GROMACS .gro file of C-alpha atoms in nm:
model
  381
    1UNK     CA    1   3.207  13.706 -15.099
    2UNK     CA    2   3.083  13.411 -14.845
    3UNK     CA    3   2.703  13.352 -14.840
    4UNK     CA    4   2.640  13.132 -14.582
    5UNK     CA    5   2.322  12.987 -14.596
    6UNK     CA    6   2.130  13.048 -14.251
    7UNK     CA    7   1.814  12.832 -14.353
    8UNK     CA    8   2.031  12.525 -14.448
    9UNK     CA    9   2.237  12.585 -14.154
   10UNK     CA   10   1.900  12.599 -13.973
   11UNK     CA   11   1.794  12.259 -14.084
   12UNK     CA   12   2.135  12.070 -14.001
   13UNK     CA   13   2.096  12.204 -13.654
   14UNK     CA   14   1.672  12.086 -13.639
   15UNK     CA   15   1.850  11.720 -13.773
   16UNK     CA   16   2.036  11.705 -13.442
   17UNK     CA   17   1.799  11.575 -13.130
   18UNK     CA   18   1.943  11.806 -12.899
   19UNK     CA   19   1.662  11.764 -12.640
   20UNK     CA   20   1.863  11.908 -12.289
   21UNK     CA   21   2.067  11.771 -12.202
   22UNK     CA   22   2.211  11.603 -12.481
   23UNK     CA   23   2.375  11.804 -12.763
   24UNK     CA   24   2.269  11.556 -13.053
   25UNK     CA   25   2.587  11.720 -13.256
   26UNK     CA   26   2.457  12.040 -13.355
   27UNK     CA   27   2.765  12.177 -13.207
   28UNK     CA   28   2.975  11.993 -13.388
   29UNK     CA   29   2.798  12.127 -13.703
   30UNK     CA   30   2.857  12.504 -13.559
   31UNK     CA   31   3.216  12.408 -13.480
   32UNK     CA   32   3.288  12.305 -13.790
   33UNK     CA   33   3.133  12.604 -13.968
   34UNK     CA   34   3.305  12.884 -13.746
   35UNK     CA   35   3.664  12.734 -13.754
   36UNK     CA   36   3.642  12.697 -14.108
   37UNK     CA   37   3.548  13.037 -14.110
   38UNK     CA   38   3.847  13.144 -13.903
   39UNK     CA   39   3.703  13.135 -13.563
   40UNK     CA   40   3.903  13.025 -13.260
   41UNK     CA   41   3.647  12.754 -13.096
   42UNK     CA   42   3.656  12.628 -12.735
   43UNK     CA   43   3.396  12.418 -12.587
   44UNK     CA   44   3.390  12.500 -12.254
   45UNK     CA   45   3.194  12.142 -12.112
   46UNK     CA   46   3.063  12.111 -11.786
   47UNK     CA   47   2.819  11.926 -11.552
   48UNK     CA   48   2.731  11.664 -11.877
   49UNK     CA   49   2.666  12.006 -12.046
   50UNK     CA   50   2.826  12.103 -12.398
   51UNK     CA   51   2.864  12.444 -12.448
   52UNK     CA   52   3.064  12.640 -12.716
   53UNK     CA   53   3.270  12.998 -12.715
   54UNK     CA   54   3.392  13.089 -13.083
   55UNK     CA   55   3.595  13.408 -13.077
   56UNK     CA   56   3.688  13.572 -13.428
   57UNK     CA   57   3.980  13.847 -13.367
   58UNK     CA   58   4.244  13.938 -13.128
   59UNK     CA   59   4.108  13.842 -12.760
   60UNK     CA   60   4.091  14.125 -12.532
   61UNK     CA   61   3.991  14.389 -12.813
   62UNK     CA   62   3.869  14.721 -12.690
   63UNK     CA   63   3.578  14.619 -12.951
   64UNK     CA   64   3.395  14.324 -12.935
   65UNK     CA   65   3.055  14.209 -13.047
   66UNK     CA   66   2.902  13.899 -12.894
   67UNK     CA   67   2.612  13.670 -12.944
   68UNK     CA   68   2.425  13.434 -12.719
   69UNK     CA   69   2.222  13.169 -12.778
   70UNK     CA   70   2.127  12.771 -12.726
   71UNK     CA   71   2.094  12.475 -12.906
   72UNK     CA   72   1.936  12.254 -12.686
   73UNK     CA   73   1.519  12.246 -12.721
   74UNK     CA   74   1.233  12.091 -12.524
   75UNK     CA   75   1.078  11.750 -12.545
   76UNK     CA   76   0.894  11.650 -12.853
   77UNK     CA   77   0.585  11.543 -12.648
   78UNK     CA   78   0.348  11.329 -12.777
   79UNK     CA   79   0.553  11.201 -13.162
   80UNK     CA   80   0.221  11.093 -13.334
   81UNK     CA   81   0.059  11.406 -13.307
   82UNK     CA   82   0.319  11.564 -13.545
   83UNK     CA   83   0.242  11.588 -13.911
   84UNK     CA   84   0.615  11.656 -13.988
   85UNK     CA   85   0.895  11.468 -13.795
   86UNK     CA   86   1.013  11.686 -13.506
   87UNK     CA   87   1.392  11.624 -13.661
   88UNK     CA   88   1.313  11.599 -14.018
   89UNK     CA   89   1.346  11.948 -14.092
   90UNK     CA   90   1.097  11.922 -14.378
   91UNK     CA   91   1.051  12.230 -14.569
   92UNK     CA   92   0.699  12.291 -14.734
   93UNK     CA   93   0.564  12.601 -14.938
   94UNK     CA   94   0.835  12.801 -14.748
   95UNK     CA   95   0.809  12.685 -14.451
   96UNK     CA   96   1.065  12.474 -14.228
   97UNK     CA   97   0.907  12.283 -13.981
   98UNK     CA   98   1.093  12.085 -13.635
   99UNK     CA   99   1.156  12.095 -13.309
  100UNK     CA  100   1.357  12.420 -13.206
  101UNK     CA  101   1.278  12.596 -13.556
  102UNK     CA  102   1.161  12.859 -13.379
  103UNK     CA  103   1.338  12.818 -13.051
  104UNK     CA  104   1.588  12.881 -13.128
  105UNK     CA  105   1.839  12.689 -13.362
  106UNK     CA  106   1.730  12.958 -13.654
  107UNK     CA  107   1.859  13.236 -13.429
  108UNK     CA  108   2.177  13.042 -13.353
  109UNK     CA  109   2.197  12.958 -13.726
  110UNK     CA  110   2.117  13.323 -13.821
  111UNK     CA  111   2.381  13.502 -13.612
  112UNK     CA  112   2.636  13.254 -13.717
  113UNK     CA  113   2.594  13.315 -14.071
  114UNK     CA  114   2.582  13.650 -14.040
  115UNK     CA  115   2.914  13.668 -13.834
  116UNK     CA  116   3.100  13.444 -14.045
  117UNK     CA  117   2.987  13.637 -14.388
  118UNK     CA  118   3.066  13.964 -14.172
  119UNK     CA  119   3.445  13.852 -14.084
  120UNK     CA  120   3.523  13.722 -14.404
  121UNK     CA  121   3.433  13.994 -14.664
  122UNK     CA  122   3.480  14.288 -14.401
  123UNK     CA  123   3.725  14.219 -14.145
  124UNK     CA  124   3.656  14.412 -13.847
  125UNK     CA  125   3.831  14.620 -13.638
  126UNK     CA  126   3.775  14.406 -13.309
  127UNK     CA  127   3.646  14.076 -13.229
  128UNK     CA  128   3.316  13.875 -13.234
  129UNK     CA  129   3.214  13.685 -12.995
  130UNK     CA  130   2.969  13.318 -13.022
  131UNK     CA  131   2.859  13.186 -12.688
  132UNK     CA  132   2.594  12.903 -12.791
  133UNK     CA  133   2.508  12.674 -12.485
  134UNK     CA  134   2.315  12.305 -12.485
  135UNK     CA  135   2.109  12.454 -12.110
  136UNK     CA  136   1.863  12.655 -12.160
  137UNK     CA  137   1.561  12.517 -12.193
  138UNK     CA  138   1.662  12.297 -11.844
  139UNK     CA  139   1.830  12.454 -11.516
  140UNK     CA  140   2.051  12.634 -11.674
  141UNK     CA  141   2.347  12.568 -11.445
  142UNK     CA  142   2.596  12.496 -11.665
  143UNK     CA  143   2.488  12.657 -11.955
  144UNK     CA  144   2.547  13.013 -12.018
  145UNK     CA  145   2.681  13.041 -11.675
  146UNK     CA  146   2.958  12.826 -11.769
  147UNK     CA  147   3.090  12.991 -12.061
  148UNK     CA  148   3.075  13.307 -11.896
  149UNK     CA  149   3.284  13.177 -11.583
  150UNK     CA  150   3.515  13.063 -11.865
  151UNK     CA  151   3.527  13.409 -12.014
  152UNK     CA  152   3.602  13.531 -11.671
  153UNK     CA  153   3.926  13.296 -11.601
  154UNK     CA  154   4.020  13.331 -11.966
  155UNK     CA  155   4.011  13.700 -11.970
  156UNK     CA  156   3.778  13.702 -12.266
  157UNK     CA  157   3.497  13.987 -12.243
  158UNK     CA  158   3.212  14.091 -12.463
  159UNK     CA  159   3.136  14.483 -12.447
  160UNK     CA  160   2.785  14.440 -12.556
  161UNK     CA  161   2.602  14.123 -12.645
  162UNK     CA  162   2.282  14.026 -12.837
  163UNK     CA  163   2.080  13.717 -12.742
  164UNK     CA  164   1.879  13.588 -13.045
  165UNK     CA  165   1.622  13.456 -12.872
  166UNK     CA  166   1.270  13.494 -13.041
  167UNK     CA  167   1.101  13.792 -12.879
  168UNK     CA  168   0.828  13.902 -13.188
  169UNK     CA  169   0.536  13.842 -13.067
  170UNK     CA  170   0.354  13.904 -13.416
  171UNK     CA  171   0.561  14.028 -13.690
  172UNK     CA  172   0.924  14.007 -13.757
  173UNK     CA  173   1.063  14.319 -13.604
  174UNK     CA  174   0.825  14.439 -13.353
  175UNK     CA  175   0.958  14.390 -13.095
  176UNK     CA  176   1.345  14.428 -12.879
  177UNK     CA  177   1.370  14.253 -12.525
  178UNK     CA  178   1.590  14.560 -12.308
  179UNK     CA  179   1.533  14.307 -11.968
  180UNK     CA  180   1.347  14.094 -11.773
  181UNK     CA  181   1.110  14.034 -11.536
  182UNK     CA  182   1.244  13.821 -11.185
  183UNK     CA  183   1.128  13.489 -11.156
  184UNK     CA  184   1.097  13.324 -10.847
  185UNK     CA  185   0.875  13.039 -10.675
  186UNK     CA  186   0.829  12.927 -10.339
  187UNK     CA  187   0.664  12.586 -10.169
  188UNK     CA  188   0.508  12.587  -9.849
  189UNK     CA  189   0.413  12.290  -9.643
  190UNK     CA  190   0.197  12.344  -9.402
  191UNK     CA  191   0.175  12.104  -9.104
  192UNK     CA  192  -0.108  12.014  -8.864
  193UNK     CA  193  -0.193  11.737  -8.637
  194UNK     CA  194  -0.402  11.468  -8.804
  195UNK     CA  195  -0.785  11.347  -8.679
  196UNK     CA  196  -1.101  11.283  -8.769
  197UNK     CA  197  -1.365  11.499  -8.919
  198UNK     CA  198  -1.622  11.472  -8.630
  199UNK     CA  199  -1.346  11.590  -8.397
  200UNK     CA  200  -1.164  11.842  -8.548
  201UNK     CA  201  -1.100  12.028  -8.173
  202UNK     CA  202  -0.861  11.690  -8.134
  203UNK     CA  203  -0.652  11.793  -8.442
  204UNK     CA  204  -0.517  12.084  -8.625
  205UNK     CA  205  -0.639  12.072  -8.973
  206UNK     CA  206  -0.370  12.252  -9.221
  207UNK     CA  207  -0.634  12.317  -9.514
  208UNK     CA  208  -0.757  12.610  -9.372
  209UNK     CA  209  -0.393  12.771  -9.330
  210UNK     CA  210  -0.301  12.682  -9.676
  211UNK     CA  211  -0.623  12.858  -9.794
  212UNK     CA  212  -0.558  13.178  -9.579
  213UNK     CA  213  -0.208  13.169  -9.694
  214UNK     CA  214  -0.291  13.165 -10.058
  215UNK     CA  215  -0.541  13.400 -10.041
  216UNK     CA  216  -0.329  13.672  -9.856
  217UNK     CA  217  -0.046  13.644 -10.107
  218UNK     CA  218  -0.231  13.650 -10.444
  219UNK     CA  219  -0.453  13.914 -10.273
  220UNK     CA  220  -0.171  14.116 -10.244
  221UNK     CA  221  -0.077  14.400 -10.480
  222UNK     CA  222   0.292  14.375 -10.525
  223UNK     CA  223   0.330  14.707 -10.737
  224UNK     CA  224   0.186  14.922 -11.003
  225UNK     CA  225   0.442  14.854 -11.258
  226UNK     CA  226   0.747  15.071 -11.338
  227UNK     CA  227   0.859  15.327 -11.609
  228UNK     CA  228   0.946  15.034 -11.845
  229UNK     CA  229   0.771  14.690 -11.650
  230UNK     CA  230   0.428  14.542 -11.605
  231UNK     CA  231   0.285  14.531 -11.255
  232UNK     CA  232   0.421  14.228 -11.057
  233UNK     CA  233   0.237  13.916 -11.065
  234UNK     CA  234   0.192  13.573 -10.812
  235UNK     CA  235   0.020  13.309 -10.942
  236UNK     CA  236  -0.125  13.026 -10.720
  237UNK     CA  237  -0.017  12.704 -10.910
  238UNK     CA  238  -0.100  12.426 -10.699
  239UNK     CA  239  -0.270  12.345 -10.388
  240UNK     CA  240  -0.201  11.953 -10.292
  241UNK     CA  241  -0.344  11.735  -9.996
  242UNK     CA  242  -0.379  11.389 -10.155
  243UNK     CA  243  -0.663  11.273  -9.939
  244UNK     CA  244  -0.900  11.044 -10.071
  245UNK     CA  245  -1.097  11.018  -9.682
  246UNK     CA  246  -1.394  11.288  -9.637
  247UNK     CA  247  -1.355  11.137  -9.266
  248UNK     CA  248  -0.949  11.222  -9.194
  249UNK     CA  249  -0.877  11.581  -9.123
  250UNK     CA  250  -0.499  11.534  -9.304
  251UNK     CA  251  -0.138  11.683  -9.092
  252UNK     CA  252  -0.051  11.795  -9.402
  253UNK     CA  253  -0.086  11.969  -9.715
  254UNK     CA  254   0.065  12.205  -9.952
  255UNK     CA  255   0.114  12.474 -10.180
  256UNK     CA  256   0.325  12.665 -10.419
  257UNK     CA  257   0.314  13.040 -10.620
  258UNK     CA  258   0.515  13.174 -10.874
  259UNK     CA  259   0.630  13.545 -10.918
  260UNK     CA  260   0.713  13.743 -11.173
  261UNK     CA  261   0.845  14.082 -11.068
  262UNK     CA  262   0.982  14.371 -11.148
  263UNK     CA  263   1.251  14.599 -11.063
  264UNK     CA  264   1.040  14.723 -10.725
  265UNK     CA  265   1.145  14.399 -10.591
  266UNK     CA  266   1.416  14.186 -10.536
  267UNK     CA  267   1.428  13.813 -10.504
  268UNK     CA  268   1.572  13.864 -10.158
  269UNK     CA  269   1.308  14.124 -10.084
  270UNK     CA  270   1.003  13.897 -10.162
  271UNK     CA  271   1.139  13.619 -10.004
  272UNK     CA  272   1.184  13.790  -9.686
  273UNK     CA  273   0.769  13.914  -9.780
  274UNK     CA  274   0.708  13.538  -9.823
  275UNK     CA  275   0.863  13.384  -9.490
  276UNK     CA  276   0.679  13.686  -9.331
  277UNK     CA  277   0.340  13.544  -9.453
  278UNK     CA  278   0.389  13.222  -9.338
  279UNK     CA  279   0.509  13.325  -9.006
  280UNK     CA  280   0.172  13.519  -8.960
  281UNK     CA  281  -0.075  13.247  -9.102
  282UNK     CA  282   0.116  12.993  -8.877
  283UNK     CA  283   0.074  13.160  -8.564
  284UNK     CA  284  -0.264  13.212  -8.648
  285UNK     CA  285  -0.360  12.854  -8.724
  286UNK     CA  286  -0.125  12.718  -8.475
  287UNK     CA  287   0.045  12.494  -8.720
  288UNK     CA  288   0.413  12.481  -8.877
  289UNK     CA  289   0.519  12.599  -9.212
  290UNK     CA  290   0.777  12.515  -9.376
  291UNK     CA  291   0.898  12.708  -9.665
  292UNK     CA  292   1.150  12.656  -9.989
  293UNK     CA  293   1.182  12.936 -10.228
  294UNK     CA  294   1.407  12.924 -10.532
  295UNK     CA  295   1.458  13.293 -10.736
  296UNK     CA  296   1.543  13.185 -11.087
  297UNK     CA  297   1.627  13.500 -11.171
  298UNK     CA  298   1.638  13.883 -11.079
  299UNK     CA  299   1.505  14.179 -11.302
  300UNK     CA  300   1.731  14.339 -11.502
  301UNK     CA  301   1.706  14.631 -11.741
  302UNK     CA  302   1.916  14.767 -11.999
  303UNK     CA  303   1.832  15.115 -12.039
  304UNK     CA  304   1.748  15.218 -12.355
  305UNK     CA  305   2.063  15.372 -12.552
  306UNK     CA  306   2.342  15.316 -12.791
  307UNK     CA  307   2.281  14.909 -12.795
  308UNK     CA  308   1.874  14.926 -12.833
  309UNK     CA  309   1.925  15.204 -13.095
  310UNK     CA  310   2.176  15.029 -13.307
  311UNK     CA  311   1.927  14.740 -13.326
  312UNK     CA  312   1.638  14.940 -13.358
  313UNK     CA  313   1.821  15.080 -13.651
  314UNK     CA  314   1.925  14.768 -13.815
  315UNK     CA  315   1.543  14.595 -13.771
  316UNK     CA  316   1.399  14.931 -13.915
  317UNK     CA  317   1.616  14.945 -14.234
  318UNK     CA  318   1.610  14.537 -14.279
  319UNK     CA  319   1.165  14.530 -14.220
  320UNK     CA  320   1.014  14.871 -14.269
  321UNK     CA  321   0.882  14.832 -13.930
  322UNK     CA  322   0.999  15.052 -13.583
  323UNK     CA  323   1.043  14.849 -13.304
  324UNK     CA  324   0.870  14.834 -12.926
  325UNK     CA  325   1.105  14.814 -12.639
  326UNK     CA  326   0.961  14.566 -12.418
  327UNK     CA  327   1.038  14.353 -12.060
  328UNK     CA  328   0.784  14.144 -12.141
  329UNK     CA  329   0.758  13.744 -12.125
  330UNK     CA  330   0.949  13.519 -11.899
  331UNK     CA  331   1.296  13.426 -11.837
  332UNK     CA  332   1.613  13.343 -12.084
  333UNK     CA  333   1.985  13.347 -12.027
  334UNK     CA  334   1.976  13.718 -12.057
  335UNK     CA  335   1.987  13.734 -11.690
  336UNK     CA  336   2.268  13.570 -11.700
  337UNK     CA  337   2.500  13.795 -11.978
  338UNK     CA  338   2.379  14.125 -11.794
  339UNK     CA  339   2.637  14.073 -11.528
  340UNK     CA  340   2.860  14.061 -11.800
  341UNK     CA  341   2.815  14.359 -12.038
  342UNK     CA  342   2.501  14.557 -12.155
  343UNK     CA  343   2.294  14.307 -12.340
  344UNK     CA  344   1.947  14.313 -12.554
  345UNK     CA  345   1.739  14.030 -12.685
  346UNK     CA  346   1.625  14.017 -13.071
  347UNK     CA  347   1.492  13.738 -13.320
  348UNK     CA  348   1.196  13.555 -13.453
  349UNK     CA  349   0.825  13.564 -13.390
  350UNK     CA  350   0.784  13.270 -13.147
  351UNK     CA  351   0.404  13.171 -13.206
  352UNK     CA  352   0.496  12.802 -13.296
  353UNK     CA  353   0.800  12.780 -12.964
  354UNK     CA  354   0.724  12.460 -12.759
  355UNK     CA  355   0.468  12.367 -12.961
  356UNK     CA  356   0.365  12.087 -13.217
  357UNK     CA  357   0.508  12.109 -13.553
  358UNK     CA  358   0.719  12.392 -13.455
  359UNK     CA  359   0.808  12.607 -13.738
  360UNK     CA  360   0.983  12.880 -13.943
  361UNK     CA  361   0.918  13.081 -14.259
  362UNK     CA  362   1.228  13.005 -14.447
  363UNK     CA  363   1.258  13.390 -14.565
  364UNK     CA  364   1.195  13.463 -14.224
  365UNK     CA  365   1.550  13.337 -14.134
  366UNK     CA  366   1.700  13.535 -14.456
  367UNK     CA  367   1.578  13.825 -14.325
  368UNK     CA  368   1.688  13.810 -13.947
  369UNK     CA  369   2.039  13.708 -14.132
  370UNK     CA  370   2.054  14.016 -14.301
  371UNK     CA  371   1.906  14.193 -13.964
  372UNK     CA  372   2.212  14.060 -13.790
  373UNK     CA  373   2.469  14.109 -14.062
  374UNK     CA  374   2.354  14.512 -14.071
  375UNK     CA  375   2.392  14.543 -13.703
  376UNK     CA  376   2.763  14.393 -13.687
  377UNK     CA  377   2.816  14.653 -13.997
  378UNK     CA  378   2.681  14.912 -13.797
  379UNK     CA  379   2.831  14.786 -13.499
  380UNK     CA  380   3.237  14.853 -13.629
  381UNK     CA  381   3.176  15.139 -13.887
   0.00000   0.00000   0.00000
């Protein structure tokens, strides 16, 4: 019986500087893992992005089980502030520390294991499905999006789909992603007539707009939350004038909020709420706004079912512990896959994501192995 090892796998993945965009090889390492393994493995490649699609079984089976997930991780930041190298993958008292050991190359490196174990010693009645992208952490473009376009004009489909994000916020298990909250931001510019500060009937100063503006949109309540979301929430992020003068009334200046939202909203509906705003303040002030608003996502939700229970299931008999359901946190390629099929998020505790020495229990990765091997056994029993 095959045994892949998912915390050695884990550590020839941390070895590859995949900072996005650049794959750094880690999936040639997965490529050459899953076609030994029997996989069919395309790597669908676009916009300077490298993406891979691994597909075990007959395509087009009535039953198939997929997994997403990236390889690509954020900047190192500041080197000399690391005590282990952020690609060493040094392991210490059972602990494996570098860049995207956490987020997420030990989910990737879990879910492969498990899958190729799972085909080899059980064959399956059906097909699994890898899509493991290099854009994620960036603008996503042509990461996940890609290989699902691919899947599309390939006539490849995935009838449910796990993303092994990490989405415990303290211990392994507690928590199961079912959606998303929306994420959108918008940047006004608001636009006045310049002058100086002794004469400010001779120009049309923009800093009071701006400060009206902002204060009517994070004043606003967007919503009292939702059977399984949080309330809605704008955040102010930045106010900007750049003017050194205490003299100059400035012609312009600027600002920009982000939203999170549920599913009360869409990011059509709040833009519209947005453009509103401005309109008002700017016939008020008697100044011109402009505004730009990008949605990077909407809000999804998988309702709870037959996919949450039969992870619920696996992460109960795998930790001893029963876990939350939750739409909590920000945005991953999740949003993306829900188009495609009914899809749930499930992996590590992500404490250490983003951050300096960046690390994993090594058992840690055993375990969410054998959490992902149970629910592909569960899966085609």
């Amino acid at each position: 019986m095959s045994d892949t090892d998912a915390a050695k796998l884990t550590a020839d993945l941390i070895r590859c500087p995949s900072v996005t965009p650049a794959d750094g090889g880690a999936l040639d390492v997965l490529d050459s893992l899953l076609s030994g393994a029997g996989f069919t493995c395309t790597r669908v490649n676009r916009g300077g992005i490298n993406n891979l699609f691994a597909r075990w079984g007959d395509k087009g089976h009535a039953r198939t089980f997929g997994f997403n997930g990236h390889t690509d991780v954020v900047p190192v930041g500041d080197e000399s502030a690391w005590t282990h190298a952020p690609f060493g993958a040094e392991e210490l008292d059972g602990i494996l520390y570098g860049r995207g050991a956490t987020d997420m190359k030990s989910g990737v490196a879990a879910f492969a294991a498990a899958a190729v174990d799972f085909v080899q010693s059980t064959p399956p009645e059906g097909s699994v499905i890898l899509a493991i992208t290099g854009d994620e952490e960036g603008d996503a473009l042509d990461g996940t999006t890609a290989l699902l376009d691919y899947m599309d004009e390939a006539g490849e489909k995935m009838n449910v789909c796990l993303v092994g994000e990490p989405t415990c916020p303290e211990n392994l298990g507690d928590m199961i992603k079912i959606g998303r909250r929306g994420s959108m931001s918008a940047w006004f510019t608001v636009r006045g007539v310049q002058g100086h500060s002794a004469y400010p009937h001779r120009a049309k100063n923009p800093l009071p707009a701006i400060a009206r503006l902002m204060d009517r949109l994070a004043s606003h309540e967007l919503d009292q939350g939702t059977d399984h979301f949080d309330p809605s929430t704008l955040a102010i992020v930045t106010i900007d004038t750049g003017n050194p003068a205490t003299n100059v009334i400035p012609a312009e200046c600027k600002g920009t909020v982000n939203i999170r939202f549920n599913d009360t909203h869409s990011g059509e509906s709040l833009s519209t709420w947005l453009k509103d705003e401005a309109t008002k303040v700017a016939t008020e002030f008697d100044v011109e706004i402009a505004v730009e608003i990008k949605v990077s996502g909407e809000s999804f939700l998988t309702p709870p079912g037959d996919l949450s229970d039969l992870v619920s299931t696996a992460v109960q008999a795998e930790t001893g512990v029963t876990p939350v359901l939750s739409t909590t946190g920000g945005t991953s390629d999740a949003r993306f896959v829900k188009d495609h099929c009914a899809v749930v998020e499930f992996g590590l505790v992500g404490k250490t994501m983003h951050q300096v020495d960046e690390n994993v229990p090594v058992e840690q990765i055993h375990q969410l192995k054998r959490i992902y091997s149970r629910i592909l056994s569960d899966y085609f029993a």
